[in-house]
Short mmCIF file of C-alpha atoms in Angstrom, two decimals:
data_model
loop_
_atom_site.label_atom_id
_atom_site.label_comp_id
_atom_site.label_asym_id
_atom_site.label_seq_id
_atom_site.Cartn_x
_atom_site.Cartn_y
_atom_site.Cartn_z
CA MET E 1 11.46 -17.99 3.00
CA GLN E 2 9.09 -15.39 5.25
CA LEU E 3 6.84 -12.95 3.14
CA GLN E 4 6.32 -9.83 5.01
CA VAL E 5 1.87 -9.31 4.41
CA ALA E 6 0.77 -6.83 7.35
CA ARG E 7 2.21 -3.94 9.46
CA ILE E 8 0.20 -3.40 12.76
CA GLY E 9 -1.12 -0.27 13.06
CA LYS E 10 -2.93 1.24 16.54
CA PRO E 11 -5.49 -1.05 18.88
CA HIS E 12 -9.56 -0.79 18.08
CA GLY E 13 -11.71 -0.97 20.73
CA ILE E 14 -10.97 -2.89 24.06
CA ARG E 15 -11.25 -6.63 23.42
CA GLY E 16 -7.49 -6.80 22.04
CA GLU E 17 -8.37 -5.89 17.80
CA VAL E 18 -5.42 -3.96 16.13
CA THR E 19 -5.92 -2.11 12.37
CA VAL E 20 -3.45 -3.28 9.88
CA GLN E 21 -2.00 -2.21 6.96
CA VAL E 22 -2.47 -4.35 4.68
CA LEU E 23 0.81 -5.54 2.02
CA THR E 24 -0.97 -8.59 0.16
CA ASP E 25 -2.84 -8.41 -3.05
CA ALA E 26 -5.00 -11.38 -1.47
CA PRO E 27 -6.15 -10.52 2.07
CA GLU E 28 -8.88 -12.57 1.80
CA ASP E 29 -6.82 -16.01 2.19
CA ARG E 30 -4.08 -14.73 4.06
CA PHE E 31 -6.21 -13.44 7.01
CA VAL E 32 -8.28 -16.31 8.09
CA PRO E 33 -8.97 -17.71 11.30
CA GLY E 34 -5.79 -20.14 12.91
CA THR E 35 -3.73 -18.03 10.91
CA GLU E 36 -0.27 -18.03 12.63
CA PHE E 37 1.73 -15.19 11.45
CA VAL E 38 5.98 -15.07 12.31
CA VAL E 39 5.70 -11.21 13.92
CA GLU E 40 8.94 -9.09 13.74
CA PRO E 41 10.05 -8.24 16.98
CA ALA E 42 10.13 -11.59 17.70
CA ALA E 43 9.24 -10.80 21.29
CA SER E 44 5.70 -9.91 19.94
CA GLY E 45 4.65 -13.69 18.87
CA PRO E 46 3.92 -15.70 16.96
CA LEU E 47 0.13 -14.66 16.67
CA THR E 48 -2.82 -16.42 15.75
CA VAL E 49 -6.14 -14.94 14.33
CA SER E 50 -8.61 -15.36 15.83
CA SER E 51 -10.92 -12.89 14.23
CA ALA E 52 -10.80 -10.22 10.90
CA ARG E 53 -13.14 -8.06 9.86
CA TRP E 54 -13.28 -5.15 7.86
CA ASN E 55 -14.81 -1.40 8.76
CA LYS E 56 -14.68 0.97 6.34
CA ASP E 57 -11.36 0.79 4.31
CA ILE E 58 -9.37 -0.80 7.29
CA LEU E 59 -8.68 -4.83 8.40
CA LEU E 60 -9.33 -5.36 11.87
CA LEU E 61 -7.90 -8.42 12.81
CA GLY E 62 -7.50 -10.23 16.17
CA PHE E 63 -5.75 -12.58 17.84
CA GLU E 64 -6.12 -15.19 20.35
CA GLU E 65 -2.76 -14.23 22.20
CA ILE E 66 -3.86 -10.96 22.71
CA ALA E 67 -7.06 -10.41 25.24
CA ASP E 68 -6.87 -6.34 25.34
CA ARG E 69 -6.62 -3.30 24.73
CA ASN E 70 -3.38 -3.03 26.76
CA GLN E 71 -1.85 -5.70 24.94
CA ALA E 72 -2.50 -5.01 21.58
CA GLU E 73 -1.09 -1.36 22.22
CA THR E 74 2.40 -3.54 22.63
CA LEU E 75 1.77 -4.67 19.12
CA ARG E 76 1.58 -1.54 17.16
CA GLY E 77 4.44 -1.08 14.40
CA ALA E 78 4.84 -4.58 14.67
CA LYS E 79 5.58 -6.50 11.09
CA LEU E 80 3.44 -9.93 10.08
CA PHE E 81 4.58 -13.10 7.71
CA ILE E 82 4.46 -16.00 6.62
CA GLU E 83 5.92 -18.72 5.80
CA THR E 84 6.31 -20.22 2.50
CA GLU E 85 8.04 -22.33 0.78
CA GLU E 86 8.49 -20.28 -2.50
CA LEU E 87 7.62 -17.68 -4.48
CA ASP E 88 5.74 -17.70 -8.08
CA GLU E 89 8.79 -16.95 -9.89
CA ASP E 90 5.88 -16.29 -12.88
CA ASP E 91 4.18 -13.54 -11.26
CA ASP E 92 5.40 -10.52 -13.65
CA GLU E 93 2.49 -8.26 -11.58
CA GLY E 94 4.36 -6.88 -9.51
CA TRP E 95 7.14 -6.64 -6.32
CA TYR E 96 7.70 -7.09 -2.48
CA GLU E 97 8.74 -4.47 -0.70
CA HIS E 98 11.82 -6.29 0.37
CA ASP E 99 12.78 -6.91 -3.25
CA LEU E 100 12.84 -3.00 -3.60
CA VAL E 101 14.39 -1.61 -0.66
CA GLY E 102 17.88 -0.71 -1.41
CA LEU E 103 17.81 -0.63 -5.10
CA GLU E 104 19.39 2.19 -6.95
CA ALA E 105 16.93 5.03 -8.19
CA ARG E 106 18.07 5.96 -11.45
CA VAL E 107 16.68 9.23 -14.03
CA GLY E 108 18.38 8.03 -16.90
CA SER E 109 21.75 7.01 -15.59
CA GLN E 110 22.65 9.36 -12.80
CA VAL E 111 21.67 8.04 -9.27
CA VAL E 112 19.37 10.24 -8.09
CA GLY E 113 18.51 7.81 -5.17
CA LYS E 114 17.78 4.41 -3.19
CA VAL E 115 14.38 3.28 -2.53
CA SER E 116 14.24 3.11 0.92
CA ALA E 117 10.87 1.60 1.27
CA LEU E 118 6.91 0.93 -0.66
CA ASN E 119 4.13 2.46 1.24
CA THR E 120 0.84 0.34 -0.28
CA MET E 121 -2.00 2.94 -0.78
CA PRO E 122 -5.35 2.14 -2.01
CA VAL E 123 -5.52 3.53 -5.11
CA GLN E 124 -1.53 3.24 -5.68
CA ASP E 125 1.65 2.82 -4.62
CA LEU E 126 4.19 4.46 -3.60
CA LEU E 127 7.70 4.10 -3.66
CA VAL E 128 9.81 6.53 -0.73
CA VAL E 129 13.53 7.30 -2.43
CA THR E 130 15.59 8.63 -0.29
CA THR E 131 18.18 10.85 -2.24
CA PRO E 132 22.02 11.41 -1.10
CA ALA E 133 20.98 14.46 0.66
CA GLY E 134 19.03 12.27 2.83
CA ASP E 135 15.35 13.79 1.66
CA GLU E 136 12.37 11.52 1.25
CA ILE E 137 10.94 11.60 -2.13
CA LEU E 138 7.88 9.92 -3.49
CA ILE E 139 6.69 8.36 -6.26
CA PRO E 140 4.15 7.22 -7.42
CA PHE E 141 4.65 3.33 -8.52
CA VAL E 142 3.04 3.41 -11.71
CA GLU E 143 4.91 2.15 -15.70
CA GLN E 144 4.47 5.74 -16.49
CA ILE E 145 6.76 6.82 -13.81
CA VAL E 146 8.81 3.61 -13.20
CA PRO E 147 8.84 2.48 -16.85
CA GLU E 148 11.83 -0.64 -15.33
CA VAL E 149 12.32 -2.29 -12.20
CA ASN E 150 15.80 -5.00 -12.68
CA ILE E 151 15.78 -6.49 -9.40
CA GLU E 152 18.80 -8.74 -10.83
CA ASP E 153 21.11 -5.69 -12.01
CA GLY E 154 19.92 -3.31 -8.51
CA PHE E 155 17.91 -0.62 -9.87
CA ILE E 156 14.35 1.36 -10.81
CA LEU E 157 14.73 3.93 -13.49
CA LEU E 158 12.21 6.66 -13.43
CA THR E 159 10.93 8.97 -15.47
CA PRO E 160 9.56 11.56 -13.08
CA PRO E 161 7.55 14.24 -14.75
CA ASP E 162 9.08 18.30 -14.55
CA GLY E 163 9.79 19.07 -10.70
CA LEU E 164 8.25 15.97 -8.83
CA PHE E 165 11.98 15.79 -7.63
CA ALA E 166 11.67 19.56 -6.94
CA VAL E 167 7.99 19.42 -5.30
CA ASN E 168 8.60 16.88 -2.76
CA ALA E 169 12.47 18.64 -2.30
CA ASP E 170 11.13 22.09 -1.19
CA ASP E 171 8.18 19.79 1.17
CA ALA E 172 10.92 18.78 3.00
CA ALA E 173 13.18 21.46 3.32
CA ALA E 174 9.88 23.64 4.54
CA PRO E 175 9.86 23.64 8.15
CA GLU E 176 13.70 24.15 8.01
CA ALA E 177 13.04 26.76 6.09
CA GLU E 178 10.67 28.33 9.18
CA GLY E 179 12.73 27.82 12.13
CA SER E 180 15.91 29.71 10.43
CA ASP E 181 16.09 33.73 10.53
#
């Protein structure tokens, strides 16, 4: 099984380093020199870590296969995966993005959308829920707002504070409203 651990961002410097969005709870274990990643798209990989360092809150990776900034630019948006035999089934502390994407988002018994992504952030993670109208709503992924994640039955239960969907929908609709008169 493959597990996504990072998404590559923009190049950093001239020696081929890239910024990465870390999607694992153990970056110090996952991004050590010599680690080989499966890459999506496959044409960009595999990639082997040659260096890993932190610049403030941003992880910078260098790869043996990437020598300069121009090559690093071709990796932008690529996803890094590790091969894993099995996932720790006893881990009730969190979910992986691939577990959540596609789940119905429900408020009570009403379906309000589908989970389309998980944005991992430094302070708290955000679920991206796409409504039937196509709006993207950002939901703080905290127990008070997402009290139940039911992978087996294919849904998450939401208890959003008043106005959460309205505020997000208004923000999504604002650019359209400005251009139409």
